[in-house]
PDB file of C-alpha atoms in Angstrom:
ATOM      1  CA  UNK A 116      -9.974 -91.697-131.795  1.00 55.00           C
ATOM      2  CA  UNK A 117     -10.330 -93.366-128.412  1.00 58.00           C
ATOM      3  CA  UNK A 118      -8.148 -96.281-129.557  1.00 56.00           C
ATOM      4  CA  UNK A 119      -5.516 -93.862-130.794  1.00 55.00           C
ATOM      5  CA  UNK A 120      -5.540 -92.033-127.481  1.00 54.00           C
ATOM      6  CA  UNK A 121      -5.197 -95.287-125.522  1.00 58.00           C
ATOM      7  CA  UNK A 122      -2.377 -96.439-127.786  1.00 54.00           C
ATOM      8  CA  UNK A 123      -0.635 -93.089-127.361  1.00 54.00           C
ATOM      9  CA  UNK A 124      -0.991 -93.249-123.586  1.00 55.00           C
ATOM     10  CA  UNK A 125       0.488 -96.735-123.591  1.00 56.00           C
ATOM     11  CA  UNK A 126       3.363 -95.685-125.833  1.00 58.00           C
ATOM     12  CA  UNK A 127       4.235 -92.686-123.668  1.00 58.00           C
ATOM     13  CA  UNK A 128       4.167 -94.534-120.348  1.00 57.00           C
ATOM     14  CA  UNK A 129       6.196 -97.472-121.621  1.00 56.00           C
ATOM     15  CA  UNK A 130       9.588 -95.702-121.297  1.00 58.00           C
ATOM     16  CA  UNK A 131       8.914 -94.841-117.648  1.00 54.00           C
ATOM     17  CA  UNK A 132       7.978 -98.423-116.887  1.00 50.00           C
ATOM     18  CA  UNK A 133      11.035 -99.648-118.757  1.00 53.00           C
ATOM     19  CA  UNK A 134      13.294 -97.391-116.697  1.00 50.00           C
ATOM     20  CA  UNK A 135      11.949 -98.981-113.523  1.00 49.00           C
ATOM     21  CA  UNK A 136      12.856-102.458-114.724  1.00 48.00           C
ATOM     22  CA  UNK A 137      16.260-103.935-113.847  1.00 47.00           C
ATOM     23  CA  UNK A 138      18.922-103.070-116.453  1.00 46.00           C
ATOM     24  CA  UNK A 139      16.318-101.344-118.615  1.00 43.00           C
ATOM     25  CA  UNK A 140      17.679 -97.892-117.838  1.00 42.00           C
ATOM     26  CA  UNK A 141      20.814 -98.862-119.753  1.00 44.00           C
ATOM     27  CA  UNK A 142      18.867 -99.982-122.802  1.00 47.00           C
ATOM     28  CA  UNK A 143      20.270 -97.402-125.194  1.00 46.00           C
ATOM     29  CA  UNK A 144      23.017 -95.912-123.096  1.00 44.00           C
ATOM     30  CA  UNK A 145      24.891 -98.930-121.827  1.00 46.00           C
ATOM     31  CA  UNK A 146      24.828-100.978-124.992  1.00 47.00           C
ATOM     32  CA  UNK A 147      22.317-103.430-123.599  1.00 48.00           C
ATOM     33  CA  UNK A 148      19.141-104.317-125.412  1.00 45.00           C
ATOM     34  CA  UNK A 149      15.641-103.884-124.019  1.00 49.00           C
ATOM     35  CA  UNK A 150      15.284-107.650-124.118  1.00 52.00           C
ATOM     36  CA  UNK A 151      18.806-109.089-123.946  1.00 56.00           C
ATOM     37  CA  UNK A 152      17.425-112.496-123.098  1.00 61.00           C
ATOM     38  CA  UNK A 153      15.637-112.621-126.451  1.00 61.00           C
ATOM     39  CA  UNK A 154      18.863-112.174-128.365  1.00 63.00           C
ATOM     40  CA  UNK A 155      20.701-114.626-126.150  1.00 71.00           C
ATOM     41  CA  UNK A 156      18.017-117.289-126.471  1.00 77.00           C
ATOM     42  CA  UNK A 157      17.849-116.907-130.243  1.00 78.00           C
ATOM     43  CA  UNK A 158      21.635-117.058-130.532  1.00 80.00           C
ATOM     44  CA  UNK A 159      21.627-114.441-133.279  1.00 80.00           C
ATOM     45  CA  UNK A 160      24.683-113.714-135.344  1.00 85.00           C
ATOM     46  CA  UNK A 161      26.184-110.225-135.354  1.00 89.00           C
ATOM     47  CA  UNK A 162      24.501-109.507-138.699  1.00 91.00           C
ATOM     48  CA  UNK A 163      21.149-110.782-137.432  1.00 88.00           C
ATOM     49  CA  UNK A 164      21.401-108.568-134.331  1.00 86.00           C
ATOM     50  CA  UNK A 165      22.233-105.573-136.536  1.00 90.00           C
ATOM     51  CA  UNK A 166      19.288-106.312-138.829  1.00 90.00           C
ATOM     52  CA  UNK A 167      17.016-106.879-135.820  1.00 87.00           C
ATOM     53  CA  UNK A 168      17.963-103.482-134.361  1.00 89.00           C
ATOM     54  CA  UNK A 169      17.368-101.882-137.756  1.00 92.00           C
ATOM     55  CA  UNK A 170      13.911-103.455-138.050  1.00 92.00           C
ATOM     56  CA  UNK A 171      12.999-102.458-134.490  1.00 88.00           C
ATOM     57  CA  UNK A 172      14.129 -98.889-135.177  1.00 89.00           C
ATOM     58  CA  UNK A 173      12.085 -98.731-138.366  1.00 93.00           C
ATOM     59  CA  UNK A 174       9.036-100.054-136.519  1.00 92.00           C
ATOM     60  CA  UNK A 175       9.459 -97.435-133.792  1.00 90.00           C
ATOM     61  CA  UNK A 176       9.758 -94.676-136.402  1.00 91.00           C
ATOM     62  CA  UNK A 177       6.690 -95.965-138.238  1.00 92.00           C
ATOM     63  CA  UNK A 178       4.679 -96.082-135.005  1.00 90.00           C
ATOM     64  CA  UNK A 179       5.695 -92.505-134.258  1.00 89.00           C
ATOM     65  CA  UNK A 180       4.674 -91.316-137.743  1.00 91.00           C
ATOM     66  CA  UNK A 181       1.288 -93.045-137.519  1.00 90.00           C
ATOM     67  CA  UNK A 182       0.643 -91.585-134.069  1.00 87.00           C
ATOM     68  CA  UNK A 183       1.653 -88.123-135.237  1.00 88.00           C
ATOM     69  CA  UNK A 184      -0.671 -88.357-138.239  1.00 89.00           C
ATOM     70  CA  UNK A 185      -3.638 -88.915-135.925  1.00 87.00           C
ATOM     71  CA  UNK A 186      -2.499 -86.297-133.430  1.00 86.00           C
ATOM     72  CA  UNK A 187      -2.335 -83.709-136.189  1.00 87.00           C
ATOM     73  CA  UNK A 188      -6.055 -84.231-136.792  1.00 90.00           C
ATOM     74  CA  UNK A 189      -6.995 -83.373-133.211  1.00 88.00           C
ATOM     75  CA  UNK A 190      -8.254 -79.872-132.417  1.00 91.00           C
ATOM     76  CA  UNK A 191      -5.681 -77.685-130.656  1.00 91.00           C
ATOM     77  CA  UNK A 192      -7.588 -77.720-127.363  1.00 91.00           C
ATOM     78  CA  UNK A 193      -7.638 -81.514-127.252  1.00 91.00           C
ATOM     79  CA  UNK A 194      -3.945 -81.680-128.157  1.00 88.00           C
ATOM     80  CA  UNK A 195      -3.084 -79.327-125.306  1.00 90.00           C
ATOM     81  CA  UNK A 196      -5.286 -81.259-122.871  1.00 91.00           C
ATOM     82  CA  UNK A 197      -3.671 -84.512-123.951  1.00 89.00           C
ATOM     83  CA  UNK A 198      -0.184 -83.043-123.617  1.00 88.00           C
ATOM     84  CA  UNK A 199      -0.980 -81.858-120.096  1.00 93.00           C
ATOM     85  CA  UNK A 200      -2.430 -85.229-119.123  1.00 93.00           C
ATOM     86  CA  UNK A 201       0.611 -87.019-120.541  1.00 89.00           C
ATOM     87  CA  UNK A 202       2.981 -84.692-118.685  1.00 91.00           C
ATOM     88  CA  UNK A 203       1.044 -85.194-115.439  1.00 94.00           C
ATOM     89  CA  UNK A 204       1.093 -88.960-115.909  1.00 92.00           C
ATOM     90  CA  UNK A 205       4.827 -88.913-116.613  1.00 88.00           C
ATOM     91  CA  UNK A 206       5.494 -86.831-113.497  1.00 92.00           C
ATOM     92  CA  UNK A 207       3.363 -89.140-111.333  1.00 94.00           C
ATOM     93  CA  UNK A 208       5.239 -92.185-112.641  1.00 91.00           C
ATOM     94  CA  UNK A 209       8.537 -90.412-112.009  1.00 89.00           C
ATOM     95  CA  UNK A 210       7.537 -89.715-108.396  1.00 93.00           C
ATOM     96  CA  UNK A 211       6.252 -93.285-107.914  1.00 93.00           C
ATOM     97  CA  UNK A 212       9.561 -94.671-109.195  1.00 91.00           C
ATOM     98  CA  UNK A 213      11.505 -92.418-106.811  1.00 90.00           C
ATOM     99  CA  UNK A 214       9.459 -93.752-103.875  1.00 93.00           C
ATOM    100  CA  UNK A 215      10.682 -97.262-104.670  1.00 91.00           C
ATOM    101  CA  UNK A 216      14.340 -96.244-104.521  1.00 90.00           C
ATOM    102  CA  UNK A 217      16.687 -95.687-101.609  1.00 92.00           C
ATOM    103  CA  UNK A 218      18.435 -92.321-101.174  1.00 92.00           C
ATOM    104  CA  UNK A 219      21.497 -93.201-103.277  1.00 92.00           C
ATOM    105  CA  UNK A 220      19.348 -94.686-106.038  1.00 92.00           C
ATOM    106  CA  UNK A 221      17.139 -91.596-105.986  1.00 92.00           C
ATOM    107  CA  UNK A 222      20.197 -89.406-106.460  1.00 92.00           C
ATOM    108  CA  UNK A 223      21.354 -91.508-109.429  1.00 93.00           C
ATOM    109  CA  UNK A 224      17.825 -91.584-110.877  1.00 91.00           C
ATOM    110  CA  UNK A 225      17.523 -87.794-110.564  1.00 91.00           C
ATOM    111  CA  UNK A 226      20.915 -87.288-112.234  1.00 93.00           C
ATOM    112  CA  UNK A 227      19.915 -89.604-115.076  1.00 91.00           C
ATOM    113  CA  UNK A 228      16.574 -87.839-115.400  1.00 89.00           C
ATOM    114  CA  UNK A 229      18.262 -84.403-115.457  1.00 92.00           C
ATOM    115  CA  UNK A 230      20.686 -85.516-118.165  1.00 94.00           C
ATOM    116  CA  UNK A 231      17.850 -86.893-120.261  1.00 92.00           C
ATOM    117  CA  UNK A 232      15.833 -83.692-119.871  1.00 91.00           C
ATOM    118  CA  UNK A 233      18.879 -81.659-120.931  1.00 95.00           C
ATOM    119  CA  UNK A 234      19.306 -83.858-124.005  1.00 95.00           C
ATOM    120  CA  UNK A 235      15.604 -83.480-124.847  1.00 92.00           C
ATOM    121  CA  UNK A 236      15.832 -79.701-124.485  1.00 94.00           C
ATOM    122  CA  UNK A 237      18.940 -79.603-126.658  1.00 96.00           C
ATOM    123  CA  UNK A 238      17.239 -81.748-129.293  1.00 94.00           C
ATOM    124  CA  UNK A 239      14.111 -79.579-129.222  1.00 93.00           C
ATOM    125  CA  UNK A 240      16.254 -76.475-129.682  1.00 95.00           C
ATOM    126  CA  UNK A 241      18.057 -78.094-132.611  1.00 95.00           C
ATOM    127  CA  UNK A 242      14.773 -79.147-134.250  1.00 93.00           C
ATOM    128  CA  UNK A 243      13.408 -75.636-133.814  1.00 93.00           C
ATOM    129  CA  UNK A 244      16.534 -74.160-135.406  1.00 94.00           C
ATOM    130  CA  UNK A 245      16.363 -76.709-138.235  1.00 92.00           C
ATOM    131  CA  UNK A 246      12.683 -75.945-138.908  1.00 92.00           C
ATOM    132  CA  UNK A 247      13.407 -72.206-139.022  1.00 92.00           C
ATOM    133  CA  UNK A 248      16.349 -72.774-141.352  1.00 92.00           C
ATOM    134  CA  UNK A 249      14.287 -74.990-143.643  1.00 91.00           C
ATOM    135  CA  UNK A 250      11.483 -72.452-143.647  1.00 91.00           C
ATOM    136  CA  UNK A 251      13.861 -69.670-144.691  1.00 89.00           C
ATOM    137  CA  UNK A 252      15.305 -71.742-147.541  1.00 80.00           C
TER     138      UNK A 252
END
């Protein structure tokens, strides 16, 4: 269980670290890849890049499913404690990133963060609606 927790902590902090990296904030939104240099160095064809993205997406989905399977086995109290610790860690990283930025960059970072939070809230609302609909059917 400790290994699972450590892996989960790593997986949840990785996006915050990635956002702090140059060009990483545009990974999914600007059409750039998380590791553009990898694709450039490999000189992949269009089909290979498509297949590579598909494989990476499948791996990410698989990792999420495995993590969720172990999380579902945790007692409710531990799940809530973990969720709080993850949220606190995310907020601390967010504040640490802001400290590295100048005023204009902070404004842009905050706008990006607000948009992402709105998208997450919208997605959560949709998933809740979908679960209720599926439950009624």
